[in-house]
Coordinates of C-alpha atoms in Angstrom, one line a residue:
Chain A
G1437 CA 0.0 0.0 0.0
P1438 CA 1.0 3.7 0.0
K1439 CA 4.0 4.5 2.1
V1440 CA 4.8 7.4 4.3
L1441 CA 8.5 7.6 5.2
Q1442 CA 9.8 9.3 8.3
I1443 CA 13.4 10.3 8.8
P1444 CA 15.2 9.7 11.2
S1445 CA 13.6 6.8 13.0
H1446 CA 15.3 7.9 16.2
Q1447 CA 16.7 11.2 17.3
I1448 CA 18.4 12.0 20.6
I1449 CA 18.8 15.6 21.5
D1450 CA 19.8 17.8 24.4
M1451 CA 17.1 19.9 26.0
G1452 CA 17.0 23.4 24.5
Q1453 CA 18.3 22.4 21.1
M1454 CA 16.3 22.6 17.9
V1455 CA 15.1 19.4 16.2
T1456 CA 13.5 18.9 12.8
L1457 CA 11.5 15.7 12.0
N1458 CA 11.1 14.9 8.4
C1459 CA 8.2 13.2 6.7
D1460 CA 8.0 12.1 3.0
P1461 CA 4.2 11.7 2.5
V1462 CA 2.5 9.6 -0.1
S1463 CA 3.3 11.3 -3.5
N1464 CA -0.2 12.5 -4.5
H1465 CA -1.5 13.3 -1.1
L1466 CA -2.5 16.8 -0.3
Y1467 CA -3.3 16.7 3.5
F1468 CA -0.6 16.2 6.1
Y1469 CA -0.7 15.5 9.8
W1470 CA 1.5 15.1 12.9
Y1471 CA 0.5 13.0 15.8
K1472 CA 2.4 12.5 19.1
Q1473 CA 2.5 9.3 21.2
I1474 CA 4.1 9.3 24.6
L1475 CA 5.3 5.8 25.6
G1476 CA 2.5 3.7 26.8
Q1477 CA -0.2 6.3 26.0
Q1478 CA -2.6 6.9 23.2
M1479 CA -1.9 8.8 20.1
E1480 CA -2.7 12.5 20.2
F1481 CA -3.4 14.8 17.3
L1482 CA -1.0 17.8 16.9
V1483 CA -1.7 19.5 13.6
N1484 CA -3.0 19.2 10.1
F1485 CA -1.7 21.1 7.1
Y1486 CA -3.1 21.8 3.6
N1487 CA -2.1 24.0 0.8
G1488 CA 0.8 25.5 2.7
K1489 CA -1.2 26.3 5.8
V1490 CA -2.0 24.9 9.2
M1491 CA -5.7 24.1 9.1
E1492 CA -6.1 23.0 12.8
K1493 CA -3.9 22.5 15.7
S1494 CA -4.4 21.1 19.2
K1495 CA -3.3 22.4 22.6
L1496 CA -0.3 20.0 22.4
F1497 CA 1.0 22.1 19.4
K1498 CA 3.0 24.5 21.5
D1499 CA 4.4 27.8 20.3
Q1500 CA 7.8 26.1 20.0
F1501 CA 6.4 23.9 17.3
S1502 CA 6.2 24.7 13.6
V1503 CA 5.4 22.8 10.4
E1504 CA 6.1 23.5 6.8
R1505 CA 6.4 21.8 3.4
P1506 CA 8.6 24.0 1.3
D1507 CA 8.1 23.4 -2.5
G1508 CA 6.6 19.9 -2.1
S1509 CA 9.6 18.5 -0.3
Y1510 CA 9.6 17.0 3.1
F1511 CA 6.7 17.9 5.4
T1512 CA 8.6 18.9 8.6
L1513 CA 7.9 19.3 12.3
K1514 CA 10.4 21.7 14.0
I1515 CA 10.6 22.0 17.7
Q1516 CA 12.7 25.0 18.9
P1517 CA 13.6 24.9 21.7
T1518 CA 13.0 21.3 22.8
A1519 CA 11.8 20.4 26.3
L1520 CA 12.0 17.1 28.3
E1521 CA 8.2 16.6 27.8
D1522 CA 8.7 16.6 24.1
S1523 CA 10.1 13.1 24.3
A1524 CA 7.7 10.9 22.4
V1525 CA 7.2 9.1 19.1
Y1526 CA 6.0 11.5 16.5
F1527 CA 3.9 10.0 13.6
C1528 CA 3.4 11.7 10.3
A1529 CA 0.3 10.9 8.3
S1530 CA -1.1 12.0 4.9
S1531 CA -4.3 11.6 3.0
Y1532 CA -5.4 12.5 -0.5
L1533 CA -8.6 14.2 0.6
G1534 CA -9.3 16.0 3.8
G1535 CA -12.4 16.2 5.9
G1536 CA -12.4 12.5 6.6
Q1537 CA -13.1 11.5 3.1
N1538 CA -10.5 8.8 3.0
T1539 CA -8.0 7.0 5.1
L1540 CA -4.9 8.4 6.7
Y1541 CA -1.7 6.6 6.0
F1542 CA 0.9 6.8 8.8
G1543 CA 4.7 6.6 8.8
A1544 CA 6.6 4.4 11.1
G1545 CA 7.3 7.2 13.5
T1546 CA 10.3 9.1 14.8
R1547 CA 11.3 8.4 18.4
L1548 CA 12.5 11.7 19.9
S1549 CA 14.5 11.5 23.1
V1550 CA 15.2 14.8 24.8
L1551 CA 17.9 14.6 27.5
Chain B
G931 CA -9.3 8.7 26.2
D932 CA -12.6 9.7 27.4
K933 CA -14.0 10.5 23.9
V934 CA -13.1 7.2 22.4
K935 CA -13.2 4.2 24.8
Q936 CA -11.8 0.9 23.8
S937 CA -12.4 -2.4 25.4
P938 CA -10.9 -4.6 26.6
S939 CA -7.7 -2.9 27.4
A940 CA -5.8 -6.2 27.1
L941 CA -6.7 -9.5 25.6
S942 CA -4.9 -12.9 25.5
L943 CA -6.1 -15.4 22.8
Q944 CA -5.2 -18.9 22.0
E945 CA -4.1 -19.3 18.4
G946 CA -7.1 -20.3 16.2
T947 CA -9.7 -18.7 18.4
N948 CA -12.0 -15.7 17.7
S949 CA -12.6 -12.5 19.5
A950 CA -14.0 -9.0 19.2
L951 CA -12.7 -5.6 20.2
R952 CA -15.0 -2.6 20.7
C953 CA -14.9 1.1 20.6
N954 CA -17.5 3.4 22.1
F955 CA -17.6 7.0 21.1
S956 CA -18.8 10.0 23.1
I957 CA -18.2 12.2 20.1
A958 CA -20.4 12.3 16.9
A959 CA -18.1 10.2 14.8
T960 CA -18.5 10.4 11.0
T961 CA -15.8 7.9 10.1
V962 CA -13.8 5.3 12.0
Q963 CA -10.4 3.9 11.3
W964 CA -8.8 0.8 12.9
F965 CA -5.0 0.4 13.1
L966 CA -2.7 -2.3 14.4
Q967 CA 0.5 -1.0 16.0
N968 CA 3.0 -3.8 15.7
P969 CA 5.7 -4.6 18.2
R970 CA 8.1 -2.4 16.2
G971 CA 5.8 0.5 16.7
S972 CA 4.6 0.9 13.1
L973 CA 0.9 1.7 12.5
I974 CA -0.8 -0.5 10.0
N975 CA -4.1 0.6 8.4
L976 CA -6.7 -2.1 8.9
F977 CA -10.1 -0.4 8.1
Y978 CA -11.5 2.9 7.1
L979 CA -15.3 2.9 7.8
V980 CA -18.3 5.0 7.1
P981 CA -21.4 3.6 8.9
G982 CA -21.6 -0.1 7.8
T983 CA -19.4 -3.1 7.7
K984 CA -16.2 -4.2 6.0
E985 CA -14.4 -7.5 5.8
N986 CA -10.8 -8.3 4.9
G987 CA -9.6 -11.9 5.3
R988 CA -9.9 -12.9 8.9
L989 CA -10.9 -9.4 10.0
K990 CA -14.3 -7.8 10.0
S991 CA -15.3 -4.4 11.3
A992 CA -18.6 -2.6 11.8
F993 CA -19.4 1.0 12.6
D994 CA -22.8 2.0 13.9
S995 CA -22.9 5.8 14.0
K996 CA -26.4 6.0 15.6
E997 CA -25.3 3.8 18.5
S998 CA -21.8 5.4 18.5
Y999 CA -19.7 2.3 18.5
S1000 CA -17.5 0.2 16.3
T1001 CA -16.3 -3.4 16.5
L1002 CA -13.4 -5.3 15.1
H1003 CA -13.8 -9.1 14.9
I1004 CA -10.7 -11.3 14.6
R1005 CA -11.4 -14.8 13.3
D1006 CA -8.9 -17.7 13.6
A1007 CA -6.3 -15.6 15.5
Q1008 CA -2.7 -16.0 14.4
L1009 CA 0.6 -15.2 16.2
E1010 CA 1.3 -12.3 13.9
D1011 CA -2.0 -10.7 15.0
S1012 CA -0.3 -9.7 18.3
G1013 CA 0.1 -6.0 18.9
T1014 CA -1.9 -3.0 20.0
Y1015 CA -5.2 -2.3 18.2
F1016 CA -6.3 1.3 18.0
C1017 CA -9.6 2.6 16.9
A1018 CA -9.7 6.3 15.9
A1019 CA -12.8 8.4 15.2
E1020 CA -13.2 11.5 13.2
G1021 CA -15.9 13.9 14.0
A1022 CA -17.5 16.6 11.9
N1023 CA -15.4 15.9 8.8
T1024 CA -12.3 17.5 10.1
G1025 CA -9.7 14.9 9.1
K1026 CA -8.6 15.0 12.8
L1027 CA -8.6 11.6 14.4
T1028 CA -9.3 11.0 18.1
F1029 CA -7.7 7.7 19.2
G1030 CA -8.7 5.3 21.8
D1031 CA -6.2 4.0 24.4
G1032 CA -5.7 0.8 22.5
T1033 CA -6.3 -2.9 23.1
V1034 CA -3.1 -5.0 23.6
L1035 CA -3.7 -8.3 22.0
T1036 CA -1.4 -11.3 22.7
V1037 CA -1.9 -14.4 20.6
K1038 CA -0.4 -17.5 22.2
P1039 CA 0.4 -20.8 20.5

């Protein structure tokens, strides 16, 4: 089936530093998402993105977070500066249509460890 | 989570047996998706549902929007079915999924 690739699979970073998580969505998909999963807990929605803009974000999407997809390249999640509570697995997802009209495809996740 | 409640939270099955997982929603879900998170952490799409049922091999899922629940039936469980099953509901056509806490399934030989 369609593949969403996330790079890297694991990132270790010191608290206060900047980190960028990269996502290569399914090639013809137009809607992009980030979800966060703290170890042992449920997956939580962070943000969705369409046509170069954030459509909706949750309370977990702090001011230190930003997303972009410059010129159809990677869809990125940047955290600057990082905090200890940002340690989690971040899942990227994409879909062709928005508004729940079809399924989301998820990447394998990037495990972020903030020390 | 409170908005999407999954049951049971954990389940142990003998290989070859059948079982059912359930999700109850306190939000007005328009679509439901079921995922399997395998032991490596990857999320595998199982079903995308509007109200109704779908079947794929040994798996069958139903979504009743009026009664606000969805079920996932596993027939003839295999060892590779082990993992955490998540249901996720989308409300009001936003594309934003609200996940349940998951059901940890262990299939034993």
